[in-house]
Structure formats: structure tokens, C-alpha cells
Amino acid sequence: MTPSWRQISTAGLAETGADFPLFYTGFSIFRNALKPRRYRLQARESPPTKTPDQAKGTVMGRIYLKQATHRPNTDAGEVQETVRAILSEIEAGGDSAARDYAAKFDRHDGPILLSEADIAAACALVPEQLKADIRFAQNNVRRFAEMQKASLTDCEMEIVPGLMAGQKSIPVRAAGCYVPGGRYSHIASAIMTVTTAKVAGCNHITACSPPRAGQGIAPAIIYATHLAGADTIMAMGGVQGVAAMAFGLFGLPPANILVGPGNQFVAEAKRHLYGRVGIDMIAGPTDSLILADAEADPMMVAVDLVGQAEHGYNSPVWLVTDSRALAEEVMALVPALIADLPEMNRQSAEAAWRDYGEVILCGTREEMAATSDDYAPEHLTVQAEDLDWWRDRLSCYGSLFLGEETTVAFGDKATGTNHVLPTSGAAAYTGGLSVHKYMKIVTWQRATRDGARPIAEATARISRLEGMEGHARSADIRLAKYFPGEEFDLKAHPA
């Protein structure tokens, strides 16, 4: 009988791997890469004695079984100066300056704006199975975005008799979507950004992606971007691509909002342009946290941690648990799982786990939840019993994955929820990319003359108290016109 994941111990992997068919065969790790090892597995500890404050959850008794030695950061000063200079030169020099930077950094001498023929030729190169997978993912993202849009309803109310006020949702006119295409071809980012903009109702959507030297944009990215509804596909990456969308170069409408992930230069370009245009968020290195209790599968937890660590050398991954036995087993599994990755992925995951990975032991599930909220992770996975409790309790995360039957990778690629999410603790105050980011919630008001009367009286008195006589006179003139001959007390009444 094939053993369950839960039944497979670290010491037993080498013996049972040959009879374990559930993993993709490319993961040789599950058959022979892990050698039997000896280490001590302790029973779950009883929580330490708590002070009254600890019992209320205000102080956590966290034990770091593995603690990060680095904190994610960038060479902010140097990056800022470089980006500022490039943006200034492109704004002054227009199309030709953008082309110069594209030649320097993208090393691409093909067309900047893809024609219909270019798009058709690229789409023809995409295998049918990959097309089907992209259509499946795009359909899920589209339907989820449509549900989000339906949650926004226009409404109105009568504030006082004769005065109506309301709100309505209006999509921005032009969106600029950045689709990474350097180290990895982020097909899913094309789907996530362009599809949501299309559902929101933006009049024009530009998607830009860095071309590869001598090749252009990856055909699968072109297919996904075209399927999602981009009006223009631009073969340009980096700061120059962001600038071209923001400044409306190459005959494009200037973007009202810039969205999508990218490297530190792309992120800094968006940050610098924020205010002049809207942005989805200021993104840092991707991060992921797993909450796991004693019943979680150590192999599943370890694989999911490694899967997120491969993003980059500075991508933190964290395990928070109330089981020392689980924690130690996961820590024993991770190094060999990393070693079995392809070289580029292995190098990233190795550095991320070594420098930024953490394993935290808590006494109770409440302490686990509070720890997670303090970290405010971009991705939050729960592999623990009583999933409804966790869903209701947790409050700070970009996207939540409940149970081992789902995983961050699902949300990254095909579930339908968006993978452009807040990083670096920003989930404490904001959510990820959605239809709502492309929508402006605006208000309106309309009044009869009788409805305006009490509003004008209050406005005149409050304005004079504030010292804003011009505001007060805007109210005065209406009262005088609409109610001639009447006397009003419009003086300020200080406290």
C-alpha cells in the first residue's frame, strides 16, 4: 500500500520513495536525493507559564528555531538616483530617449509596438496545451474580477429633504501593465494585470514586457496579454517601459495607473511617478508565511516553503508552528529539497532560506495568529485544523490559502485571485491588485432650493468660524437669491 504523506518520515524517504507516485517525476528528491538522517523529534511542548499580559495575547512567547540574519533591502540611494535620471532624460527626450535606453538595456532592435501580424506570429508559436492552460487561468481570473466588480454598486440617499447625494464607480481611462520577462517569463502576471483592467472597463490598456535580445517578448506572454485584452503590447522593459506608459510615448495615451510586479528599478520608477499617476503598490521582495500545527504534513510544508523561496535571493519565507517536532522535521527536509532544484532556482532558494528564512515556535494557535498578523505576509498559508477559525481570526495578509489542498502556487498562476500583492508588511494596511484599483469611487450631489437652504446656512457659519470668508459668501449669495427678503443669522459663533 502506498503510504500517505503523513506516514513518510525523513528517515523513511529513501526506502518509500520508489513506491510514492504522487510527485512529478522531475522531483527526484522524493526518491533518492534525501538520505536517511538522524535527528531528535520531540513531542509537542506544553505552552510556558504566562503572565496576565501574555494570557491576553499582548506579549508573544516566540521561540526562533531559525532566525533571519538579513532583512530585505535595496541599495535605495543608488537605485533612486539612477531611476530619477532615466525618467528625467526620457521625459525630456521622448520616444528617441526611450529607444536609446531600450537599445542599451533590452538589447532589442525589433519593433517597439507589436503589430497585429507580430502578435499573430507569436501566438502561432505557443503550443496548444499551453494555450489551453492560459485560457483556463485567464477565465478564472476574469470571473473572479467580475465578481469583485459586482461588489461595487452605485448608490444615493436623501441627506436632508431636497438634497440628494450619491456615489458611483468610474474606471480610469488608461492603464499601464508591466509584465516581467527577464529571469522568468511571467505569463501569469500578464493575465492578472490586463484581465482585471479589462473587466474594470479601462478605455485603453497598454502592456509592456522586456524583450529578450534577438528574440523579442516571449510568445506565451504575448498570447496571454492579447487574450486578456491588451489594446497595445510594447516590447520594452525596465524603467524605460514604465516611463513610456506613464508619459504616453509612441502615440499611446498616458497611463492613469501603473500596475504589475518588477525588479527594484521598476518598483522605484513606479514609486517616483506616484502622485502623477496612480500605482497598485510599492512592491519589495515577495514573501510567504505558513501557519502549521502538529497535524500538518512536514513534507507539504517544506515543499511550499522552498517553492516560494525560489523567487529570489532576498525572498523571505517563514514557518510559524506550535509543534517543535514539525518544525525540526521541516528544517531537516528543506536543504535537500532546495538542492534538487534547477541551478538558478536553487541558488535563489538557498540564499533566501539561509539569510531570510525563519522558523518560529509558539505556545498556542492564538500566539501563532498574532505572530502572523505582526508579520503581515504577502502570502499566508494555513495548514492546521479548524480552518474556519483561522479565516475569521487572521487579519493581515495579501492572500490567504486555507488547507493543504490549496497553495500559493495555485494563486500565483491559475486560481483566479490576483497574485499582485502587498509585500514588506504592507498587508497591514492594504490589499492586493483587484478591479477596485482601476476604479475611482466618486461622489455627487444635487439639491432643490429648499434643500440647499439648511446646508447653506451651516456652511456660511462654519466657514466664517474657520476664517474662510470666500466659502461663506458662496453660501450667502444662494440664500440671498433663493430667499429674497429673508433674514439669516450667518455670523460665526465662537465657542
PDB file of C-alpha atoms in Angstrom, residues 6 10 39 41 290 292 296-306 318-319 321 323-337 353 358-359 383:
ATOM      1  CA  ARG A   6       1.850  11.988   6.783  1.00  0.00           C
ATOM      2  CA  THR A  10      12.506  11.829   6.896  1.00  0.00           C
ATOM      3  CA  TYR A  39      17.762  13.895  14.484  1.00  0.00           C
ATOM      4  CA  LEU A  41      11.929  14.703  17.262  1.00  0.00           C
ATOM      5  CA  ILE A 290       2.968  29.205   6.656  1.00  0.00           C
ATOM      6  CA  ALA A 292       1.124  24.816  10.604  1.00  0.00           C
ATOM      7  CA  ALA A 296       0.328  19.338   9.198  1.00  0.00           C
ATOM      8  CA  ASP A 297       2.343  17.286   6.733  1.00  0.00           C
ATOM      9  CA  PRO A 298       6.041  18.218   7.123  1.00  0.00           C
ATOM     10  CA  MET A 299       6.848  17.403   3.508  1.00  0.00           C
ATOM     11  CA  MET A 300       3.988  19.531   2.218  1.00  0.00           C
ATOM     12  CA  VAL A 301       5.086  22.447   4.406  1.00  0.00           C
ATOM     13  CA  ALA A 302       8.723  22.118   3.340  1.00  0.00           C
ATOM     14  CA  VAL A 303       7.906  21.922  -0.370  1.00  0.00           C
ATOM     15  CA  ASP A 304       5.707  25.023  -0.143  1.00  0.00           C
ATOM     16  CA  LEU A 305       8.415  26.993   1.678  1.00  0.00           C
ATOM     17  CA  VAL A 306      11.003  26.062  -0.929  1.00  0.00           C
ATOM     18  CA  TRP A 318       8.558  31.914   7.418  1.00  0.00           C
ATOM     19  CA  LEU A 319       7.114  28.923   9.279  1.00  0.00           C
ATOM     20  CA  THR A 321       4.000  26.500  14.376  1.00  0.00           C
ATOM     21  CA  SER A 323       4.854  21.900  17.207  1.00  0.00           C
ATOM     22  CA  ARG A 324       8.598  21.597  17.731  1.00  0.00           C
ATOM     23  CA  ALA A 325       8.540  18.149  16.141  1.00  0.00           C
ATOM     24  CA  LEU A 326       7.019  19.514  12.941  1.00  0.00           C
ATOM     25  CA  ALA A 327       9.403  22.455  12.904  1.00  0.00           C
ATOM     26  CA  GLU A 328      12.501  20.293  13.230  1.00  0.00           C
ATOM     27  CA  GLU A 329      11.310  17.858  10.584  1.00  0.00           C
ATOM     28  CA  VAL A 330      10.618  20.695   8.137  1.00  0.00           C
ATOM     29  CA  MET A 331      14.045  22.224   8.784  1.00  0.00           C
ATOM     30  CA  ALA A 332      15.633  18.835   8.088  1.00  0.00           C
ATOM     31  CA  LEU A 333      13.764  18.452   4.801  1.00  0.00           C
ATOM     32  CA  VAL A 334      14.325  21.905   3.305  1.00  0.00           C
ATOM     33  CA  PRO A 335      18.051  21.754   2.374  1.00  0.00           C
ATOM     34  CA  ALA A 336      17.721  18.650   0.190  1.00  0.00           C
ATOM     35  CA  LEU A 337      14.568  19.979  -1.452  1.00  0.00           C
ATOM     36  CA  TRP A 353      16.386  30.224   3.168  1.00  0.00           C
ATOM     37  CA  GLU A 358      12.639  31.820   9.844  1.00  0.00           C
ATOM     38  CA  VAL A 359      11.027  29.069  11.909  1.00  0.00           C
ATOM     39  CA  GLN A 383      -2.084  24.008   7.257  1.00  0.00           C
TER      40      GLN A 383
END
